[in-house]
Amino acid sequence: MGKKDKKKGAGAAKTAAKTEKKAANKLKKELAAKGEEEVESLLAKRTAEAVEAGLVEEEVAMPSRRSAFSLTPHPDKDQLILFGGEFFNGSKTTVFNDLYFYNIKHNRWTCLTTSQAPPPRSGHQAVAVSQGGGQLWVYGGEFTSPTQSQFHHFKDLWVFHLADKRWQKITAAGGPSPRSGHRMVCARKQLLVFGGFRDNGRAYTYFNDVHVFSLQDYTWTQVKPSGTAPCPRSGCQMGALTEGVVVVSGGYSRRPLKKDVDQGITHTDMFTLTFEKEGWRWQSVKQGGMIPSARSGLALSQPPLGEKVYLFGGVFDQNEDEEELEGQFYNDLYQLDLKKRIWHTVSLAGKKDGGGEKKKRRRKKEGEDGEEEVEEQMERMTVDVECSGEENRAGGAELVNSDGIFTVTVGPAPQTTASVDKKVSEEAFVPSPRMNAGLAVKKGILYLYGGMYEVDDRQLTLGDFYCLDLGKLDEWKTLIPPEDESEMEWIESDDEDSEEESDDEDSEEESDNDDEDEDMDTD
């Protein structure tokens, strides 16, 4: 029986290797037709260009338009730090690794280029700390090739020494696997990384593992918290309290329904990760207040040592059919009390029209990345997939179906507190709806930059910039005005890739490679 099992396993491994090699050969042909190099060559060229440029510091009018970047408050100075991100013009994707500093007092942007820097990336995470003269820590993310044919996920950890203006790559073993869309916070003098996903274009994986990096001895440790962990997900909301409590809310994941068809899942649950004498522990918790409608792609920022986080915008995707999604974009602002796990809509002066402006956009299915009326909330019936067979106590959802592995539940209508949050004035200016923007709080001022939204089949990337005084809460102030929608760069691409590869060619490739035992490493 053992020999039989071994033979079966060896055959499965050989089949998987052949399938991988066949897919790689097909990709090479597609890249050749598009005139694009392999992703490793593209990254090597970008690194060589940075080394040749050396250290350059120059004042600029503003960063270029982008989404999925990091916007981080400087730990000691009145500055914001912007790193990375991506831009898509309908035909080509550009991924950045430039580093910008925004001087709040002088309303001035500076771009800093160094000879050694992390490769271009988006969907990464960044945290700034005061130790060592000030440090910006960056982990993970992904690089997308210009034609979006290739994806490379990173597992590297970098630190930018703010006083010396230099990057340093940290070569500590035992860190998380390559990923993007994860979350990272600083807790108990450690960087804590949770979740994320990895997608190489042929298969995807979502994560719910927890890793901590010591800022004192520069070592990685994977922790195995007790309790019931959140399901694997990316793009969740996460904040940390000083006593070592981390709050995780929401997120996004996918699961296969049938061949070449996936279902996107927007999670609405909440968990705490607490450090105790016995170690870390997960716990599902109930959330209250003005809970946001189901959405992903929210921008989030937590003031230093604060018990509250701020969240802006986001998008909710509805499947119209198997090929298209309709995206509903938001521009409402929320505050989450991490200690009490209570949501509040952040009110500007006067009357609010309810739920923030919502724009419905038709969107083609991708590989992934305010207060509402009860009737509208229930109409959208958020499907939340839990990793246990129990009721979703975190959101009060009722059980619909369970197969022992997944529990499909219908998300609840927003819960409200006895004291309803104030309304936003119809006259108060609010930035337009968006997802994957940058949000940062510095000295009681909330800053919002960039992001992306969609108009029909166009994915328009933003470069506008705003601030809001959290003490006054009057209205958003425009620092960089938005571009006119009609003037934004967008190239209609004739994406008629030759998917009609003949069966004869495939059969010939398979025959040529039958006796080869190479293993592919896509990372």
Short mmCIF file of C-alpha atoms in Angstrom, two decimals:
data_model
loop_
_atom_site.label_atom_id
_atom_site.label_comp_id
_atom_site.label_asym_id
_atom_site.label_seq_id
_atom_site.Cartn_x
_atom_site.Cartn_y
_atom_site.Cartn_z
CA MET A 1 0.00 0.00 0.00
CA GLY A 2 2.89 2.31 0.79
CA LYS A 3 4.46 1.66 -2.63
CA LYS A 4 1.15 2.30 -4.31
CA ASP A 5 0.75 5.63 -2.55
CA LYS A 6 4.32 6.61 -3.38
CA LYS A 7 3.83 5.80 -7.05
CA LYS A 8 0.62 7.80 -7.15
CA GLY A 9 2.29 10.79 -5.49
CA ALA A 10 5.23 10.70 -7.89
CA GLY A 11 2.86 10.63 -10.85
CA ALA A 12 0.89 13.60 -9.53
CA ALA A 13 4.11 15.57 -8.98
CA LYS A 14 5.27 14.80 -12.52
CA THR A 15 1.91 15.87 -13.96
CA ALA A 16 2.01 19.11 -11.96
CA ALA A 17 5.56 19.83 -13.16
CA LYS A 18 4.54 19.21 -16.78
CA THR A 19 1.50 21.46 -16.41
CA GLU A 20 3.63 24.22 -14.89
CA LYS A 21 6.24 23.92 -17.62
CA LYS A 22 3.60 23.98 -20.32
CA ALA A 23 2.07 27.14 -18.80
CA ALA A 24 5.53 28.74 -18.60
CA ASN A 25 6.24 27.98 -22.26
CA LYS A 26 2.87 29.40 -23.24
CA LEU A 27 3.62 32.55 -21.23
CA LYS A 28 6.98 32.95 -22.98
CA LYS A 29 5.23 32.87 -26.35
CA GLU A 30 2.68 35.43 -25.20
CA LEU A 31 5.41 37.73 -23.86
CA ALA A 32 7.36 37.44 -27.11
CA ALA A 33 4.24 38.43 -29.05
CA LYS A 34 3.77 41.46 -26.79
CA GLY A 35 7.46 42.38 -26.86
CA GLU A 36 7.79 42.10 -23.10
CA GLU A 37 10.72 40.66 -21.16
CA GLU A 38 10.37 38.20 -18.31
CA VAL A 39 9.61 39.78 -14.97
CA GLU A 40 13.03 39.00 -13.47
CA SER A 41 14.75 40.91 -16.30
CA LEU A 42 12.41 43.87 -15.88
CA LEU A 43 13.17 44.10 -12.16
CA ALA A 44 16.93 43.73 -12.74
CA LYS A 45 16.89 46.64 -15.19
CA ARG A 46 15.01 48.89 -12.78
CA THR A 47 17.52 48.07 -10.03
CA ALA A 48 20.47 48.83 -12.32
CA GLU A 49 18.95 52.19 -13.29
CA ALA A 50 18.60 53.15 -9.61
CA VAL A 51 22.22 52.25 -8.84
CA GLU A 52 23.42 54.34 -11.78
CA ALA A 53 21.34 57.35 -10.70
CA GLY A 54 22.90 57.56 -7.22
CA LEU A 55 21.48 59.93 -4.58
CA VAL A 56 19.24 62.64 -6.01
CA GLU A 57 16.98 64.94 -3.99
CA GLU A 58 14.78 67.41 -5.83
CA GLU A 59 11.70 69.49 -5.17
CA VAL A 60 8.69 68.55 -7.29
CA ALA A 61 5.21 69.94 -7.78
CA MET A 62 3.56 66.68 -6.70
CA PRO A 63 3.92 62.90 -7.03
CA SER A 64 2.52 61.32 -10.16
CA ARG A 65 -0.95 59.80 -10.03
CA ARG A 66 -1.04 56.39 -8.38
CA SER A 67 -2.91 53.88 -6.22
CA ALA A 68 -1.97 51.05 -3.81
CA PHE A 69 0.98 53.01 -2.38
CA SER A 70 1.87 53.74 1.25
CA LEU A 71 1.42 57.15 2.90
CA THR A 72 3.06 57.26 6.32
CA PRO A 73 3.44 60.07 8.89
CA HIS A 74 7.07 60.88 9.75
CA PRO A 75 7.60 59.75 13.37
CA ASP A 76 9.34 62.97 14.47
CA LYS A 77 8.90 65.70 11.86
CA ASP A 78 5.92 67.46 10.29
CA GLN A 79 6.18 65.38 7.15
CA LEU A 80 4.38 62.62 5.28
CA ILE A 81 6.27 59.85 3.45
CA LEU A 82 4.89 58.38 0.23
CA PHE A 83 6.41 55.24 -1.30
CA GLY A 84 5.64 53.03 -4.31
CA GLY A 85 2.28 52.38 -5.92
CA GLU A 86 1.11 51.79 -9.48
CA PHE A 87 -0.53 53.53 -12.44
CA PHE A 88 -2.53 52.00 -15.29
CA ASN A 89 -3.44 53.98 -18.41
CA GLY A 90 -5.54 51.34 -20.14
CA SER A 91 -2.62 49.94 -22.09
CA LYS A 92 0.38 49.83 -19.76
CA THR A 93 0.97 49.36 -16.03
CA THR A 94 3.76 51.33 -14.36
CA VAL A 95 4.92 50.34 -10.87
CA PHE A 96 6.95 52.79 -8.76
CA ASN A 97 9.65 52.70 -6.11
CA ASP A 98 10.12 56.45 -5.76
CA LEU A 99 10.15 58.03 -2.31
CA TYR A 100 8.44 61.37 -1.63
CA PHE A 101 8.45 63.61 1.42
CA TYR A 102 5.66 66.13 1.95
CA ASN A 103 6.62 69.11 4.13
CA ILE A 104 3.37 70.05 5.83
CA LYS A 105 4.42 73.52 7.01
CA HIS A 106 5.68 74.65 3.58
CA ASN A 107 3.22 72.60 1.49
CA ARG A 108 6.12 71.22 -0.52
CA TRP A 109 6.95 67.84 -2.07
CA THR A 110 10.49 66.45 -2.37
CA CYS A 111 11.44 63.33 -4.33
CA LEU A 112 14.41 61.33 -3.06
CA THR A 113 16.26 58.82 -5.25
CA THR A 114 18.98 56.59 -3.78
CA SER A 115 21.45 54.15 -5.31
CA GLN A 116 20.00 51.25 -3.32
CA ALA A 117 16.23 50.98 -2.94
CA PRO A 118 13.51 48.33 -2.86
CA PRO A 119 12.36 47.17 -6.31
CA PRO A 120 9.15 48.83 -7.60
CA ARG A 121 6.02 47.57 -5.87
CA SER A 122 2.42 48.18 -4.92
CA GLY A 123 0.18 46.59 -2.30
CA HIS A 124 3.02 46.66 0.26
CA GLN A 125 2.92 47.91 3.85
CA ALA A 126 4.97 50.60 5.59
CA VAL A 127 5.40 51.55 9.27
CA ALA A 128 7.47 54.44 10.69
CA VAL A 129 9.13 54.36 14.13
CA SER A 130 11.30 56.86 16.04
CA GLN A 131 14.12 54.51 17.03
CA GLY A 132 17.54 54.85 15.43
CA GLY A 133 16.96 58.47 14.43
CA GLY A 134 13.71 57.56 12.63
CA GLN A 135 13.02 54.54 10.44
CA LEU A 136 10.54 53.63 7.70
CA TRP A 137 9.96 49.87 7.47
CA VAL A 138 8.57 48.36 4.25
CA TYR A 139 7.55 44.74 3.74
CA GLY A 140 6.25 42.76 0.75
CA GLY A 141 4.09 43.93 -2.13
CA GLU A 142 3.94 42.98 -5.79
CA PHE A 143 5.35 43.99 -9.16
CA THR A 144 3.09 43.87 -12.21
CA SER A 145 4.61 43.77 -15.69
CA PRO A 146 3.57 46.51 -18.17
CA THR A 147 1.13 44.22 -20.01
CA GLN A 148 -0.21 42.70 -16.76
CA SER A 149 0.91 39.29 -18.02
CA GLN A 150 3.29 38.66 -15.10
CA PHE A 151 3.17 39.21 -11.36
CA HIS A 152 6.02 38.97 -8.88
CA HIS A 153 5.29 38.97 -5.15
CA PHE A 154 7.96 40.06 -2.70
CA LYS A 155 8.97 38.71 0.70
CA ASP A 156 11.74 41.22 1.36
CA LEU A 157 11.99 43.58 4.32
CA TRP A 158 13.57 47.02 3.95
CA VAL A 159 14.25 49.91 6.30
CA PHE A 160 14.85 53.51 5.26
CA HIS A 161 17.02 55.35 7.77
CA LEU A 162 15.45 58.80 7.80
CA ALA A 163 18.42 60.60 9.36
CA ASP A 164 20.96 59.13 6.91
CA LYS A 165 18.64 59.08 3.87
CA ARG A 166 19.55 55.52 2.94
CA TRP A 167 17.80 52.19 2.37
CA GLN A 168 18.95 48.96 3.98
CA LYS A 169 17.73 45.47 3.05
CA ILE A 170 17.26 43.24 6.09
CA THR A 171 18.36 39.67 5.47
CA ALA A 172 16.66 37.90 8.39
CA ALA A 173 15.57 34.30 7.86
CA GLY A 174 12.17 32.83 8.65
CA GLY A 175 9.97 35.66 7.43
CA PRO A 176 6.54 35.41 5.76
CA SER A 177 6.16 33.95 2.28
CA PRO A 178 5.88 36.31 -0.73
CA ARG A 179 2.64 38.30 -0.67
CA SER A 180 0.82 41.58 -1.14
CA GLY A 181 -2.40 42.98 0.28
CA HIS A 182 -1.25 41.99 3.79
CA ARG A 183 -1.35 44.30 6.81
CA MET A 184 1.47 45.36 9.14
CA VAL A 185 1.37 47.27 12.43
CA CYS A 186 3.87 48.03 15.18
CA ALA A 187 3.02 46.44 18.54
CA ARG A 188 5.24 45.77 21.57
CA LYS A 189 8.40 46.88 19.69
CA GLN A 190 7.62 44.39 16.96
CA LEU A 191 6.31 44.54 13.42
CA LEU A 192 3.30 42.27 13.15
CA VAL A 193 2.31 40.98 9.68
CA PHE A 194 -1.05 39.34 9.00
CA GLY A 195 -2.79 37.95 5.90
CA GLY A 196 -2.36 38.93 2.26
CA PHE A 197 -2.40 36.94 -0.95
CA ARG A 198 -0.17 35.62 -3.70
CA ASP A 199 -1.23 35.22 -7.34
CA ASN A 200 1.12 34.16 -10.15
CA GLY A 201 -1.53 34.34 -12.84
CA ARG A 202 -2.24 30.60 -12.77
CA ALA A 203 -3.05 29.98 -9.11
CA TYR A 204 -3.70 32.10 -6.04
CA THR A 205 -3.42 31.68 -2.28
CA TYR A 206 -4.81 33.79 0.56
CA PHE A 207 -3.14 33.82 3.96
CA ASN A 208 -4.14 34.17 7.61
CA ASP A 209 -0.76 33.44 9.20
CA VAL A 210 0.86 35.79 11.73
CA HIS A 211 4.55 36.76 11.76
CA VAL A 212 6.38 39.15 14.07
CA PHE A 213 9.69 40.91 13.47
CA SER A 214 11.65 42.14 16.47
CA LEU A 215 12.85 45.72 16.06
CA GLN A 216 15.46 45.02 18.76
CA ASP A 217 17.28 41.92 17.49
CA TYR A 218 16.09 41.91 13.84
CA THR A 219 14.61 38.38 13.84
CA TRP A 220 11.43 36.92 12.35
CA THR A 221 9.15 34.56 14.29
CA GLN A 222 5.98 32.92 13.07
CA VAL A 223 3.51 32.78 15.94
CA LYS A 224 0.68 30.26 16.25
CA PRO A 225 -2.07 32.06 18.19
CA SER A 226 -4.63 30.02 20.08
CA GLY A 227 -8.34 30.48 19.42
CA THR A 228 -10.20 30.65 16.11
CA ALA A 229 -8.34 32.70 13.52
CA PRO A 230 -9.95 34.83 10.80
CA CYS A 231 -10.31 33.16 7.43
CA PRO A 232 -7.46 33.82 4.97
CA ARG A 233 -7.88 37.29 3.46
CA SER A 234 -6.17 40.37 2.09
CA GLY A 235 -6.91 44.08 2.38
CA CYS A 236 -8.40 43.94 5.86
CA GLN A 237 -8.44 46.80 8.36
CA MET A 238 -5.96 46.45 11.22
CA GLY A 239 -4.96 48.64 14.15
CA ALA A 240 -2.92 48.14 17.34
CA LEU A 241 -3.38 49.29 20.92
CA THR A 242 -0.40 50.06 23.15
CA GLU A 243 -1.17 47.19 25.55
CA GLY A 244 -0.61 44.63 22.80
CA VAL A 245 -4.11 44.18 21.37
CA VAL A 246 -4.50 44.09 17.58
CA VAL A 247 -7.92 44.51 15.96
CA VAL A 248 -8.62 42.96 12.54
CA SER A 249 -11.77 43.77 10.60
CA GLY A 250 -13.15 42.87 7.18
CA GLY A 251 -11.02 42.03 4.16
CA TYR A 252 -11.38 40.30 0.82
CA SER A 253 -10.74 36.83 -0.58
CA ARG A 254 -11.71 34.60 -3.49
CA ARG A 255 -12.65 30.98 -3.89
CA PRO A 256 -13.10 28.88 -7.05
CA LEU A 257 -16.67 28.07 -8.11
CA LYS A 258 -15.88 26.14 -11.27
CA LYS A 259 -13.21 26.08 -13.96
CA ASP A 260 -11.95 29.63 -14.67
CA VAL A 261 -14.70 31.15 -12.49
CA ASP A 262 -14.08 32.54 -8.98
CA GLN A 263 -16.30 34.12 -6.36
CA GLY A 264 -15.15 37.25 -4.57
CA ILE A 265 -15.94 37.42 -0.87
CA THR A 266 -16.10 40.66 1.10
CA HIS A 267 -15.72 39.87 4.80
CA THR A 268 -17.51 41.88 7.48
CA ASP A 269 -16.37 40.14 10.69
CA MET A 270 -14.02 41.40 13.42
CA PHE A 271 -11.34 39.72 15.57
CA THR A 272 -8.86 40.69 18.25
CA LEU A 273 -5.33 39.30 18.49
CA THR A 274 -4.15 39.66 22.07
CA PHE A 275 -0.74 39.05 23.61
CA GLU A 276 -1.02 37.19 26.90
CA LYS A 277 1.35 35.32 29.20
CA GLU A 278 0.71 32.11 27.30
CA GLY A 279 1.26 33.81 23.93
CA TRP A 280 -0.96 35.35 21.26
CA ARG A 281 -4.68 34.53 21.11
CA TRP A 282 -7.37 35.12 18.47
CA GLN A 283 -10.92 35.96 19.53
CA SER A 284 -14.01 36.72 17.45
CA VAL A 285 -15.64 39.90 18.79
CA LYS A 286 -18.90 41.74 18.30
CA GLN A 287 -18.76 45.17 16.69
CA GLY A 288 -21.27 47.96 17.18
CA GLY A 289 -22.14 51.47 16.14
CA MET A 290 -22.51 52.68 12.56
CA ILE A 291 -20.88 49.67 10.88
CA PRO A 292 -19.78 50.47 7.29
CA SER A 293 -21.50 48.68 4.46
CA ALA A 294 -19.53 45.79 3.01
CA ARG A 295 -16.58 47.02 0.96
CA SER A 296 -12.87 46.57 0.28
CA GLY A 297 -10.04 48.88 -0.76
CA LEU A 298 -10.56 51.32 2.12
CA ALA A 299 -7.78 53.73 3.04
CA LEU A 300 -6.83 53.51 6.75
CA SER A 301 -4.71 55.51 9.16
CA GLN A 302 -4.10 55.30 12.90
CA PRO A 303 -2.76 58.31 14.84
CA PRO A 304 0.37 57.53 16.90
CA LEU A 305 -0.52 55.80 20.19
CA GLY A 306 -4.18 56.38 19.38
CA GLU A 307 -7.12 54.15 20.23
CA LYS A 308 -8.98 55.08 17.05
CA VAL A 309 -8.39 54.54 13.34
CA TYR A 310 -9.84 56.48 10.42
CA LEU A 311 -11.08 54.90 7.18
CA PHE A 312 -12.13 56.47 3.89
CA GLY A 313 -13.95 55.24 0.79
CA GLY A 314 -13.65 51.75 -0.64
CA VAL A 315 -15.60 49.73 -3.20
CA PHE A 316 -18.19 46.95 -3.18
CA ASP A 317 -18.33 44.62 -6.19
CA GLN A 318 -21.52 42.97 -7.33
CA ASN A 319 -21.48 40.19 -9.91
CA GLU A 320 -23.78 40.97 -12.80
CA ASP A 321 -22.61 37.86 -14.63
CA GLU A 322 -19.52 35.67 -14.73
CA GLU A 323 -17.55 38.19 -16.79
CA GLU A 324 -18.39 41.57 -15.27
CA LEU A 325 -18.64 43.22 -11.88
CA GLU A 326 -20.42 46.41 -10.98
CA GLY A 327 -18.36 48.44 -8.54
CA GLN A 328 -19.99 50.81 -6.06
CA PHE A 329 -17.43 53.36 -4.88
CA TYR A 330 -17.67 55.34 -1.64
CA ASN A 331 -16.35 58.60 -0.20
CA ASP A 332 -17.60 58.42 3.38
CA LEU A 333 -15.30 58.70 6.40
CA TYR A 334 -15.42 56.40 9.43
CA GLN A 335 -13.77 56.24 12.82
CA LEU A 336 -13.29 52.91 14.58
CA ASP A 337 -12.74 52.82 18.34
CA LEU A 338 -10.28 49.93 18.69
CA LYS A 339 -10.84 49.52 22.41
CA LYS A 340 -14.64 49.46 22.36
CA ARG A 341 -14.92 48.06 18.80
CA ILE A 342 -17.51 50.71 17.95
CA TRP A 343 -17.84 52.40 14.55
CA HIS A 344 -18.74 56.07 14.04
CA THR A 345 -19.42 58.05 10.92
CA VAL A 346 -17.18 61.11 11.04
CA SER A 347 -19.53 64.07 10.79
CA LEU A 348 -18.86 67.41 9.19
CA ALA A 349 -21.01 70.40 10.05
CA GLY A 350 -24.78 70.24 9.50
CA LYS A 351 -27.02 67.82 7.71
CA LYS A 352 -25.80 64.68 5.97
CA ASP A 353 -27.53 63.25 2.91
CA GLY A 354 -26.93 59.69 4.08
CA GLY A 355 -24.15 57.20 3.43
CA GLY A 356 -21.77 59.34 1.45
CA GLU A 357 -21.87 59.66 -2.31
CA LYS A 358 -22.03 56.35 -4.09
CA LYS A 359 -21.08 55.79 -7.72
CA LYS A 360 -21.88 52.60 -9.57
CA ARG A 361 -19.29 51.61 -12.15
CA ARG A 362 -19.25 48.63 -14.48
CA ARG A 363 -15.98 46.77 -14.12
CA LYS A 364 -14.54 43.78 -15.92
CA LYS A 365 -13.69 40.84 -13.67
CA GLU A 366 -10.14 41.13 -12.42
CA GLY A 367 -7.62 38.66 -11.01
CA GLU A 368 -8.24 40.02 -7.62
CA ASP A 369 -6.94 43.98 -4.86
CA GLY A 370 -21.89 55.89 5.69
CA GLU A 371 -24.77 55.14 6.92
CA GLU A 372 -27.24 53.45 4.59
CA GLU A 373 -30.92 52.67 4.68
CA VAL A 374 -31.61 49.20 6.04
CA GLU A 375 -33.50 48.22 2.87
CA GLU A 376 -30.50 49.09 0.64
CA GLN A 377 -28.08 47.27 2.92
CA MET A 378 -30.18 44.09 2.88
CA GLU A 379 -30.61 44.30 -0.87
CA ARG A 380 -26.89 43.80 -1.37
CA MET A 381 -26.77 40.84 1.09
CA THR A 382 -23.06 40.53 1.60
CA VAL A 383 -21.88 36.92 1.42
CA ASP A 384 -19.30 36.22 4.08
CA VAL A 385 -17.43 32.92 4.16
CA GLU A 386 -16.20 31.78 7.54
CA CYS A 387 -13.64 29.03 8.23
CA SER A 388 -15.72 27.28 10.87
CA GLY A 389 -19.10 25.60 10.96
CA GLU A 390 -20.34 28.00 13.61
CA GLU A 391 -22.61 31.01 13.37
CA ASN A 392 -20.89 34.30 12.56
CA ARG A 393 -21.24 35.76 16.02
CA ALA A 394 -18.94 38.70 15.13
CA GLY A 395 -21.47 40.25 12.78
CA GLY A 396 -24.67 38.65 14.07
CA ALA A 397 -25.24 36.95 10.71
CA GLU A 398 -27.58 34.01 10.33
CA LEU A 399 -26.46 30.65 8.98
CA VAL A 400 -27.44 29.89 5.38
CA ASN A 401 -25.40 26.86 4.41
CA SER A 402 -22.53 24.82 5.80
CA ASP A 403 -20.53 21.99 4.28
CA GLY A 404 -18.31 21.46 7.31
CA ILE A 405 -15.51 23.55 5.79
CA PHE A 406 -17.15 26.77 4.65
CA THR A 407 -20.07 28.50 6.29
CA VAL A 408 -21.93 30.83 3.94
CA THR A 409 -23.71 33.61 5.78
CA VAL A 410 -25.66 36.71 4.87
CA GLY A 411 -24.21 39.89 6.31
CA PRO A 412 -26.41 41.93 8.66
CA ALA A 413 -27.76 45.40 8.25
CA PRO A 414 -25.71 48.08 10.02
CA GLN A 415 -26.14 48.15 13.77
CA THR A 416 -26.76 51.53 15.33
CA THR A 417 -26.09 52.94 18.75
CA ALA A 418 -28.69 54.84 20.77
CA SER A 419 -26.91 58.07 19.93
CA VAL A 420 -26.96 58.41 16.15
CA ASP A 421 -23.90 60.12 14.67
CA LYS A 422 -24.35 63.62 13.35
CA LYS A 423 -25.08 64.23 9.69
CA VAL A 424 -22.73 65.75 7.14
CA SER A 425 -23.71 69.06 5.64
CA GLU A 426 -24.83 69.00 2.04
CA GLU A 427 -22.68 72.08 1.55
CA ALA A 428 -19.54 70.55 3.09
CA PHE A 429 -17.04 69.53 0.41
CA VAL A 430 -15.99 65.85 0.38
CA PRO A 431 -13.38 64.28 -1.97
CA SER A 432 -14.76 62.03 -4.70
CA PRO A 433 -15.30 58.26 -4.17
CA ARG A 434 -12.22 56.04 -4.57
CA MET A 435 -10.38 52.90 -3.49
CA ASN A 436 -6.71 52.14 -2.63
CA ALA A 437 -5.97 55.74 -1.68
CA GLY A 438 -3.42 56.94 0.90
CA LEU A 439 -4.62 58.19 4.30
CA ALA A 440 -2.45 59.62 7.10
CA VAL A 441 -2.95 61.55 10.35
CA LYS A 442 -0.37 64.05 11.58
CA LYS A 443 -0.96 66.39 14.54
CA GLY A 444 -4.72 66.15 14.33
CA ILE A 445 -4.91 66.70 10.57
CA LEU A 446 -6.11 63.91 8.27
CA TYR A 447 -4.53 63.76 4.78
CA LEU A 448 -5.91 61.93 1.73
CA TYR A 449 -3.98 61.35 -1.50
CA GLY A 450 -4.68 59.59 -4.80
CA GLY A 451 -6.37 56.26 -5.31
CA MET A 452 -8.47 54.89 -8.15
CA TYR A 453 -12.06 54.74 -9.35
CA GLU A 454 -13.80 53.49 -12.48
CA VAL A 455 -15.93 55.00 -15.20
CA ASP A 456 -17.45 52.34 -17.45
CA ASP A 457 -14.41 50.34 -18.64
CA ARG A 458 -11.88 53.00 -17.66
CA GLN A 459 -9.81 52.68 -14.46
CA LEU A 460 -8.88 56.26 -13.65
CA THR A 461 -5.99 56.85 -11.25
CA LEU A 462 -6.06 59.98 -9.08
CA GLY A 463 -3.40 62.43 -7.95
CA ASP A 464 -5.49 64.88 -5.91
CA PHE A 465 -4.61 65.74 -2.31
CA TYR A 466 -6.77 66.92 0.61
CA CYS A 467 -6.66 67.55 4.35
CA LEU A 468 -9.27 67.65 7.11
CA ASP A 469 -8.89 69.19 10.57
CA LEU A 470 -10.16 66.48 12.93
CA GLY A 471 -10.67 69.06 15.66
CA LYS A 472 -12.88 71.38 13.61
CA LEU A 473 -14.47 68.82 11.28
CA ASP A 474 -15.71 71.61 9.04
CA GLU A 475 -14.85 70.31 5.57
CA TRP A 476 -12.01 68.92 3.47
CA LYS A 477 -9.46 71.43 2.19
CA THR A 478 -8.03 70.92 -1.31
CA LEU A 479 -4.21 70.90 -1.50
CA ILE A 480 -3.91 69.49 -5.04
CA PRO A 481 -7.08 69.77 -7.14
CA PRO A 482 -8.36 66.81 -9.15
CA GLU A 483 -7.83 66.62 -12.89
CA ASP A 484 -10.75 66.90 -15.25
CA GLU A 485 -12.02 63.40 -15.99
CA SER A 486 -11.97 64.03 -19.74
CA GLU A 487 -8.29 65.03 -19.64
CA MET A 488 -7.04 61.97 -17.74
CA GLU A 489 -4.78 59.71 -19.77
CA TRP A 490 -6.54 56.57 -20.98
CA ILE A 491 -5.54 54.43 -23.95
CA GLU A 492 -8.09 52.03 -25.32
CA SER A 493 -6.17 48.80 -25.80
CA ASP A 494 -6.93 46.23 -28.48
CA ASP A 495 -6.44 43.32 -26.14
CA GLU A 496 -6.80 40.57 -28.68
CA ASP A 497 -4.09 38.30 -27.48
CA SER A 498 -3.64 35.17 -29.50
CA GLU A 499 -5.31 32.67 -27.22
CA GLU A 500 -5.90 30.46 -30.24
CA GLU A 501 -2.88 28.26 -29.77
CA SER A 502 -3.38 25.17 -31.88
CA ASP A 503 -3.82 21.79 -30.26
CA ASP A 504 -1.07 20.52 -32.54
CA GLU A 505 1.45 22.97 -31.04
CA ASP A 506 0.41 22.07 -27.51
CA SER A 507 0.68 18.39 -28.26
CA GLU A 508 4.10 18.89 -29.81
CA GLU A 509 5.30 20.87 -26.76
CA GLU A 510 4.00 18.21 -24.41
CA SER A 511 5.71 15.48 -26.37
CA ASP A 512 9.03 17.33 -26.38
CA ASN A 513 8.87 17.90 -22.62
CA ASP A 514 7.60 14.53 -21.45
CA ASP A 515 11.02 13.34 -20.37
CA GLU A 516 12.13 16.54 -18.66
CA ASP A 517 12.01 16.68 -14.88
CA GLU A 518 12.64 20.39 -14.30
CA ASP A 519 10.84 22.14 -11.46
CA MET A 520 9.70 25.71 -11.98
CA ASP A 521 10.20 28.38 -9.32
CA THR A 522 7.86 31.20 -10.19
CA ASP A 523 9.30 33.40 -7.48
#
